[in-house]
Amino acid sequence: MNISLIDPFLLARDLPDVRHTGRVDGTVVIFDLETNGVARKLRGHTRQVQSLRFLMQNASFKVHLLFVASLFEDQPTLVDVSDNIPSKRQLPSAPKRARIDGSEINEKQAMQDAKQSTCVTVFTAQGDHIIAGTNKGWLNIIQVDSCKILRSSRLCAGVIIFLRITSSGRDLVSNASDRIIRTIPIPDFQQHWLDTDKIEFEVEHKFRDTINNRPIHHVVFSPTGDYVAASASMNHDIYVWERRNGTLVQFLEGPKEELGVVEWHPHRPFVAACGLDSGYIYFWSIDATQRWSALAPDFAEVEENVEYVEREDEFDIHPIEEIHKRRLDLENEGVDVLTVDPAKNDLEQATFSMPVLLDGMDSDSEEEVIAIGPGVMRRKSPGEGRHLNGANGVDEQSRSRKR
């Protein structure tokens, strides 16, 4: 079979559904969710692992498994586990400062930049670049192939604790030690005309706990990127901000313990949070009302159960052969269109029918029929014309008295 006709993602079908985590002793543990066991342990240092991001990308029909680890008081490491022997490459943490009028960076500033360490890293949507945050508030854009910093920008004066990119890859949210959440639009790094030296990170919105000014534990985007959810220290609720107006729109009331990591389901209206004391995972969702009437146009919804009496043969199941035979027998029967069946209802037989004289000239007496219009005849009702005779008699009596 021609390998070019095969879906390249089918080559990765033997890869299990895995999740990864970093430990305090510097070990990265990969779990297999199908067996609930440890699939692999990666050891290469003894520093504490603070952040992990996993990437599986396909290029030239070869699956690359990459993840970047931010190490405590050490340089971040990019690890490739595509082969049997993992390969490691160190990433720089010192920001790339813009030179003014070609002047060199002084020695003091260079020594300060050398002391910076990367606290958090995140892959872009395409996986070609890494956005890293340092302990001095700098954002570094690192190219994966060359492991070099393309652009650096100062975001804040504190430590950048957390970074997250939307599914579209066009927006970035950051959480810093100054207790402010920032949303930042980012460009498409795959554009060939993009000049990395002129990239500027402009903060779109700033969110914070304006009442108590609590530190933020964790922050996450909604699936569409229109909302931002976060959990705060010493608080049982989840904050939800709207990015369009930059306002707080909802408080998700939680349990009686402090919440840590918050995650939004990528396809369904679910928000999950982990309790710091008990370790329980709590879910928030929308109680959607089911519309049963959408199943059929004549389907009627009832608020409570109604007793239904079925017919004797309503739900009887007959063989298909018998049903087909009945249809053929009905087609062979002749249809009588001349015979008039008698009325089956007794009320119809006892109904009164008024006689109608179709031809007035057939009447025995001409006095009984009078004309009421052109071509319309009717019988004279009994007693009709007596009042005229009575009126003539009164006139004759009055005449005789006068005489």
Tab-separated table of C-alpha atoms in Angstrom, residues 26-312:
chain	number	residue	atom	x	y	z
A	26	GLY	CA	13.358	16.046	39.250
A	27	THR	CA	11.741	12.885	37.881
A	28	VAL	CA	9.153	13.143	35.123
A	29	VAL	CA	6.570	10.356	35.389
A	30	ILE	CA	4.373	9.393	32.421
A	31	PHE	CA	1.125	7.580	33.310
A	32	ASP	CA	-0.860	5.324	31.009
A	33	LEU	CA	-4.560	6.040	31.530
A	34	GLU	CA	-5.648	2.736	29.988
A	35	THR	CA	-3.861	0.636	32.604
A	36	ASN	CA	-3.630	3.308	35.354
A	37	GLY	CA	0.034	2.456	35.663
A	38	VAL	CA	3.403	4.126	35.170
A	39	ALA	CA	4.458	3.924	31.527
A	40	ARG	CA	7.861	5.540	31.855
A	41	LYS	CA	10.117	7.477	34.205
A	42	LEU	CA	12.553	10.062	32.923
A	43	ARG	CA	15.528	10.978	35.090
A	44	GLY	CA	18.198	13.471	34.109
A	45	HIS	CA	18.615	15.889	37.009
A	46	THR	CA	17.847	16.335	40.675
A	47	ARG	CA	16.148	19.729	40.546
A	48	GLN	CA	12.484	20.301	41.299
A	49	VAL	CA	10.203	20.238	38.235
A	50	GLN	CA	7.924	23.268	38.349
A	51	SER	CA	6.144	23.116	34.988
A	52	LEU	CA	5.573	20.630	32.175
A	53	ARG	CA	4.116	20.983	28.691
A	54	PHE	CA	3.660	18.002	26.371
A	55	LEU	CA	3.594	18.270	22.570
A	56	MET	CA	2.973	15.629	19.881
A	57	GLN	CA	3.524	16.949	16.373
A	58	ASN	CA	3.793	15.268	12.990
A	59	ALA	CA	6.315	16.178	10.318
A	60	SER	CA	7.284	14.136	7.239
A	61	PHE	CA	5.345	11.105	8.486
A	62	LYS	CA	7.329	11.017	11.731
A	63	VAL	CA	5.798	11.608	15.107
A	64	HIS	CA	7.820	13.832	17.436
A	65	LEU	CA	7.179	13.681	21.167
A	66	LEU	CA	8.532	16.808	22.820
A	67	PHE	CA	8.112	18.368	26.217
A	68	VAL	CA	9.857	21.218	27.959
A	69	ALA	CA	10.660	21.171	31.686
A	70	SER	CA	11.230	24.293	33.764
A	71	LEU	CA	13.778	23.473	36.456
A	72	PHE	CA	14.153	25.163	39.824
A	73	GLU	CA	17.221	27.422	39.832
A	74	ASP	CA	18.419	25.934	36.569
A	75	GLN	CA	17.980	26.364	32.827
A	76	PRO	CA	14.846	24.886	31.197
A	77	THR	CA	15.291	21.678	29.212
A	78	LEU	CA	13.660	20.562	25.964
A	79	VAL	CA	13.349	16.774	25.876
A	80	ASP	CA	12.617	14.667	22.785
A	81	VAL	CA	11.322	11.174	23.614
A	82	SER	CA	10.549	10.093	20.048
A	83	ASP	CA	13.415	7.581	20.072
A	84	ASN	CA	14.341	4.942	22.608
A	85	ILE	CA	17.058	7.180	24.011
A	86	PRO	CA	15.663	10.618	25.001
A	87	SER	CA	17.625	13.649	23.862
A	88	LYS	CA	17.883	16.812	25.966
A	89	ARG	CA	18.670	20.388	24.979
A	90	GLN	CA	18.963	23.349	27.316
A	91	LEU	CA	17.045	26.549	26.639
A	92	PRO	CA	18.302	30.038	27.529
A	93	SER	CA	16.672	32.186	30.208
A	94	ALA	CA	18.495	35.501	29.813
A	95	PRO	CA	16.266	37.912	27.881
A	96	LYS	CA	17.293	39.282	24.511
A	97	ARG	CA	17.458	43.019	25.042
A	98	ALA	CA	17.047	45.462	22.195
A	99	ARG	CA	20.186	47.420	21.488
A	100	ILE	CA	19.786	51.185	21.265
A	101	ASP	CA	21.851	52.823	18.481
A	102	GLY	CA	24.041	49.725	18.217
A	103	SER	CA	25.355	50.090	21.772
A	104	GLU	CA	26.454	46.987	23.629
A	105	ILE	CA	24.853	45.790	26.858
A	106	ASN	CA	26.937	46.761	29.878
A	107	GLU	CA	28.532	44.148	32.078
A	108	LYS	CA	26.336	44.842	35.108
A	109	GLN	CA	23.154	44.350	33.169
A	110	ALA	CA	24.514	41.182	31.599
A	111	MET	CA	25.311	39.753	35.049
A	112	GLN	CA	21.774	40.500	36.229
A	113	ASP	CA	20.252	38.820	33.189
A	114	ALA	CA	22.419	35.758	33.751
A	115	LYS	CA	20.822	35.281	37.165
A	116	GLN	CA	17.347	35.046	35.703
A	117	SER	CA	15.669	31.637	35.645
A	118	THR	CA	12.705	30.354	33.714
A	119	CYS	CA	9.676	29.634	35.912
A	120	VAL	CA	7.056	28.540	33.375
A	121	THR	CA	6.983	27.516	29.710
A	122	VAL	CA	4.261	26.842	27.165
A	123	PHE	CA	4.223	25.693	23.536
A	124	THR	CA	2.489	27.745	20.872
A	125	ALA	CA	-0.445	26.219	19.008
A	126	GLN	CA	1.745	25.110	16.073
A	127	GLY	CA	4.495	23.780	18.361
A	128	ASP	CA	7.294	25.631	16.554
A	129	HIS	CA	7.935	28.122	19.361
A	130	ILE	CA	8.025	28.193	23.155
A	131	ILE	CA	6.913	31.134	25.298
A	132	ALA	CA	8.828	31.212	28.583
A	133	GLY	CA	8.297	33.399	31.652
A	134	THR	CA	11.154	34.314	34.004
A	135	ASN	CA	11.423	35.283	37.654
A	136	LYS	CA	12.005	38.927	36.653
A	137	GLY	CA	8.794	39.306	34.654
A	138	TRP	CA	10.238	38.744	31.173
A	139	LEU	CA	8.590	36.827	28.328
A	140	ASN	CA	10.982	35.016	25.958
A	141	ILE	CA	9.998	33.626	22.554
A	142	ILE	CA	12.218	30.597	21.874
A	143	GLN	CA	12.430	28.758	18.560
A	144	VAL	CA	12.215	24.990	18.993
A	145	ASP	CA	14.567	24.026	16.154
A	146	SER	CA	17.426	26.341	17.073
A	147	CYS	CA	16.699	26.732	20.827
A	148	LYS	CA	17.438	30.453	20.527
A	149	ILE	CA	15.499	33.427	21.856
A	150	LEU	CA	13.924	35.427	19.044
A	151	ARG	CA	12.295	38.173	21.085
A	152	SER	CA	11.996	39.226	24.741
A	153	SER	CA	9.544	41.625	26.339
A	154	ARG	CA	9.140	42.878	29.925
A	155	LEU	CA	5.641	42.043	31.172
A	156	CYS	CA	5.803	42.935	34.880
A	157	ALA	CA	8.245	43.418	37.743
A	158	GLY	CA	7.327	40.213	39.609
A	159	VAL	CA	7.655	36.523	38.973
A	160	ILE	CA	5.594	35.034	36.142
A	161	ILE	CA	3.910	32.028	37.756
A	162	PHE	CA	1.639	30.636	35.052
A	163	LEU	CA	1.075	30.864	31.281
A	164	ARG	CA	-1.740	29.458	29.168
A	165	ILE	CA	-2.602	29.821	25.452
A	166	THR	CA	-6.060	29.471	23.913
A	167	SER	CA	-6.875	26.612	21.562
A	168	SER	CA	-6.709	29.018	18.610
A	169	GLY	CA	-3.209	30.068	19.638
A	170	ARG	CA	-3.939	33.798	19.314
A	171	ASP	CA	-4.260	34.800	22.996
A	172	LEU	CA	-2.088	34.331	26.079
A	173	VAL	CA	-3.003	34.633	29.756
A	174	SER	CA	-0.439	35.075	32.505
A	175	ASN	CA	-0.478	34.968	36.286
A	176	ALA	CA	2.246	36.822	38.149
A	177	SER	CA	3.299	37.336	41.740
A	178	ASP	CA	1.853	40.873	41.685
A	179	ARG	CA	-1.635	39.205	41.894
A	180	ILE	CA	-2.717	40.479	38.469
A	181	ILE	CA	-4.011	38.332	35.603
A	182	ARG	CA	-3.095	39.646	32.156
A	183	THR	CA	-4.488	38.673	28.760
A	184	ILE	CA	-2.174	39.320	25.809
A	185	PRO	CA	-2.862	38.866	22.062
A	186	ILE	CA	0.029	37.085	20.323
A	187	PRO	CA	0.819	37.019	16.591
A	188	ASP	CA	1.011	34.036	14.290
A	189	PHE	CA	4.669	33.042	14.313
A	190	GLN	CA	4.331	30.997	11.122
A	191	GLN	CA	3.879	34.097	8.979
A	192	HIS	CA	6.967	34.555	6.814
A	193	TRP	CA	6.634	38.321	6.715
A	194	LEU	CA	6.627	38.580	10.535
A	195	ASP	CA	9.618	40.468	11.904
A	196	THR	CA	10.395	39.012	15.321
A	197	ASP	CA	12.474	42.044	16.308
A	198	LYS	CA	9.379	44.256	16.163
A	199	ILE	CA	7.002	42.028	18.151
A	200	GLU	CA	5.441	43.854	21.097
A	201	PHE	CA	3.276	42.213	23.736
A	202	GLU	CA	0.458	44.628	24.582
A	203	VAL	CA	-1.702	43.793	27.577
A	204	GLU	CA	-5.376	43.633	26.621
A	205	HIS	CA	-7.014	43.320	30.061
A	206	LYS	CA	-5.925	43.099	33.699
A	207	PHE	CA	-7.998	41.087	36.172
A	208	ARG	CA	-7.576	40.874	39.935
A	209	ASP	CA	-9.448	40.469	43.198
A	210	THR	CA	-10.350	44.108	43.698
A	211	ILE	CA	-11.951	43.572	47.124
A	212	ASN	CA	-9.467	41.468	49.088
A	213	ASN	CA	-6.521	41.451	46.645
A	214	ARG	CA	-5.928	37.733	47.155
A	215	PRO	CA	-3.142	35.880	45.310
A	216	ILE	CA	-4.290	33.904	42.275
A	217	HIS	CA	-3.664	30.143	42.353
A	218	HIS	CA	-4.580	29.134	38.827
A	219	VAL	CA	-6.121	30.699	35.706
A	220	VAL	CA	-7.605	29.175	32.555
A	221	PHE	CA	-9.308	30.235	29.319
A	222	SER	CA	-12.747	29.075	28.230
A	223	PRO	CA	-12.839	26.844	25.098
A	224	THR	CA	-13.666	29.826	22.883
A	225	GLY	CA	-11.347	32.199	24.722
A	226	ASP	CA	-14.139	34.652	25.568
A	227	TYR	CA	-13.961	34.098	29.334
A	228	VAL	CA	-11.221	33.714	31.946
A	229	ALA	CA	-11.691	31.624	35.111
A	230	ALA	CA	-9.393	31.675	38.134
A	231	SER	CA	-9.104	30.415	41.701
A	232	ALA	CA	-7.726	32.555	44.513
A	233	SER	CA	-6.000	31.934	47.817
A	234	MET	CA	-8.179	31.564	50.943
A	235	ASN	CA	-11.316	31.554	48.823
A	236	HIS	CA	-13.932	28.900	48.058
A	237	ASP	CA	-15.265	30.411	44.839
A	238	ILE	CA	-14.129	30.619	41.219
A	239	TYR	CA	-13.953	33.977	39.455
A	240	VAL	CA	-15.191	34.270	35.864
A	241	TRP	CA	-14.322	37.387	33.829
A	242	GLU	CA	-15.546	38.346	30.372
A	243	ARG	CA	-12.808	39.453	28.020
A	244	ARG	CA	-14.986	41.571	25.747
A	245	ASN	CA	-15.826	44.088	28.460
A	246	GLY	CA	-13.162	43.123	31.001
A	247	THR	CA	-15.711	42.743	33.807
A	248	LEU	CA	-16.412	40.126	36.439
A	249	VAL	CA	-19.592	38.335	35.360
A	250	GLN	CA	-19.910	35.305	37.640
A	251	PHE	CA	-18.922	33.743	40.963
A	252	LEU	CA	-19.000	29.940	40.947
A	253	GLU	CA	-19.716	29.021	44.545
A	254	GLY	CA	-17.540	26.147	45.615
A	255	PRO	CA	-17.123	23.818	48.601
A	256	LYS	CA	-15.858	24.717	52.053
A	257	GLU	CA	-12.208	24.277	51.156
A	258	GLU	CA	-9.659	26.266	49.232
A	259	LEU	CA	-9.430	25.499	45.507
A	260	GLY	CA	-6.252	25.039	43.510
A	261	VAL	CA	-6.003	24.053	39.846
A	262	VAL	CA	-8.971	25.023	37.631
A	263	GLU	CA	-9.633	23.488	34.213
A	264	TRP	CA	-12.316	24.182	31.598
A	265	HIS	CA	-13.550	21.314	29.418
A	266	PRO	CA	-12.522	21.896	25.775
A	267	HIS	CA	-15.901	20.878	24.290
A	268	ARG	CA	-18.552	20.683	27.018
A	269	PRO	CA	-19.830	23.225	29.587
A	270	PHE	CA	-17.816	21.822	32.490
A	271	VAL	CA	-15.462	23.542	34.920
A	272	ALA	CA	-13.352	21.353	37.199
A	273	ALA	CA	-11.344	22.404	40.245
A	274	CYS	CA	-9.203	20.516	42.724
A	275	GLY	CA	-9.561	20.982	46.475
A	276	LEU	CA	-6.286	21.680	48.259
A	277	ASP	CA	-7.263	20.079	51.577
A	278	SER	CA	-9.102	16.916	50.556
A	279	GLY	CA	-7.848	16.438	47.006
A	280	TYR	CA	-11.384	16.042	45.673
A	281	ILE	CA	-12.205	17.235	42.161
A	282	TYR	CA	-15.342	19.389	41.936
A	283	PHE	CA	-17.376	20.002	38.784
A	284	TRP	CA	-19.626	22.893	37.784
A	285	SER	CA	-22.004	22.524	34.859
A	286	ILE	CA	-25.209	23.882	33.317
A	287	ASP	CA	-28.449	22.034	34.009
A	288	ALA	CA	-29.773	21.864	30.458
A	289	THR	CA	-33.506	21.172	30.045
A	290	GLN	CA	-34.251	18.343	27.647
A	291	ARG	CA	-36.734	19.171	24.867
A	292	TRP	CA	-38.515	15.915	24.161
A	293	SER	CA	-40.901	17.642	21.767
A	294	ALA	CA	-38.022	18.010	19.309
A	295	LEU	CA	-38.076	14.257	18.713
A	296	ALA	CA	-41.415	14.325	16.880
A	297	PRO	CA	-43.815	17.120	15.871
A	298	ASP	CA	-46.815	15.423	17.526
A	299	PHE	CA	-44.968	14.595	20.722
A	300	ALA	CA	-46.716	16.097	23.764
A	301	GLU	CA	-44.853	16.844	26.982
A	302	VAL	CA	-46.554	16.245	30.334
A	303	GLU	CA	-45.506	17.632	33.685
A	304	GLU	CA	-46.406	14.462	35.575
A	305	ASN	CA	-47.093	10.822	34.822
A	306	VAL	CA	-50.420	10.058	33.124
A	307	GLU	CA	-52.017	6.627	33.165
A	308	TYR	CA	-52.414	5.340	29.626
A	309	VAL	CA	-54.714	2.459	28.675
A	310	GLU	CA	-53.476	0.732	25.576
A	311	ARG	CA	-55.602	-1.053	23.037
A	312	GLU	CA	-55.603	-4.796	22.904
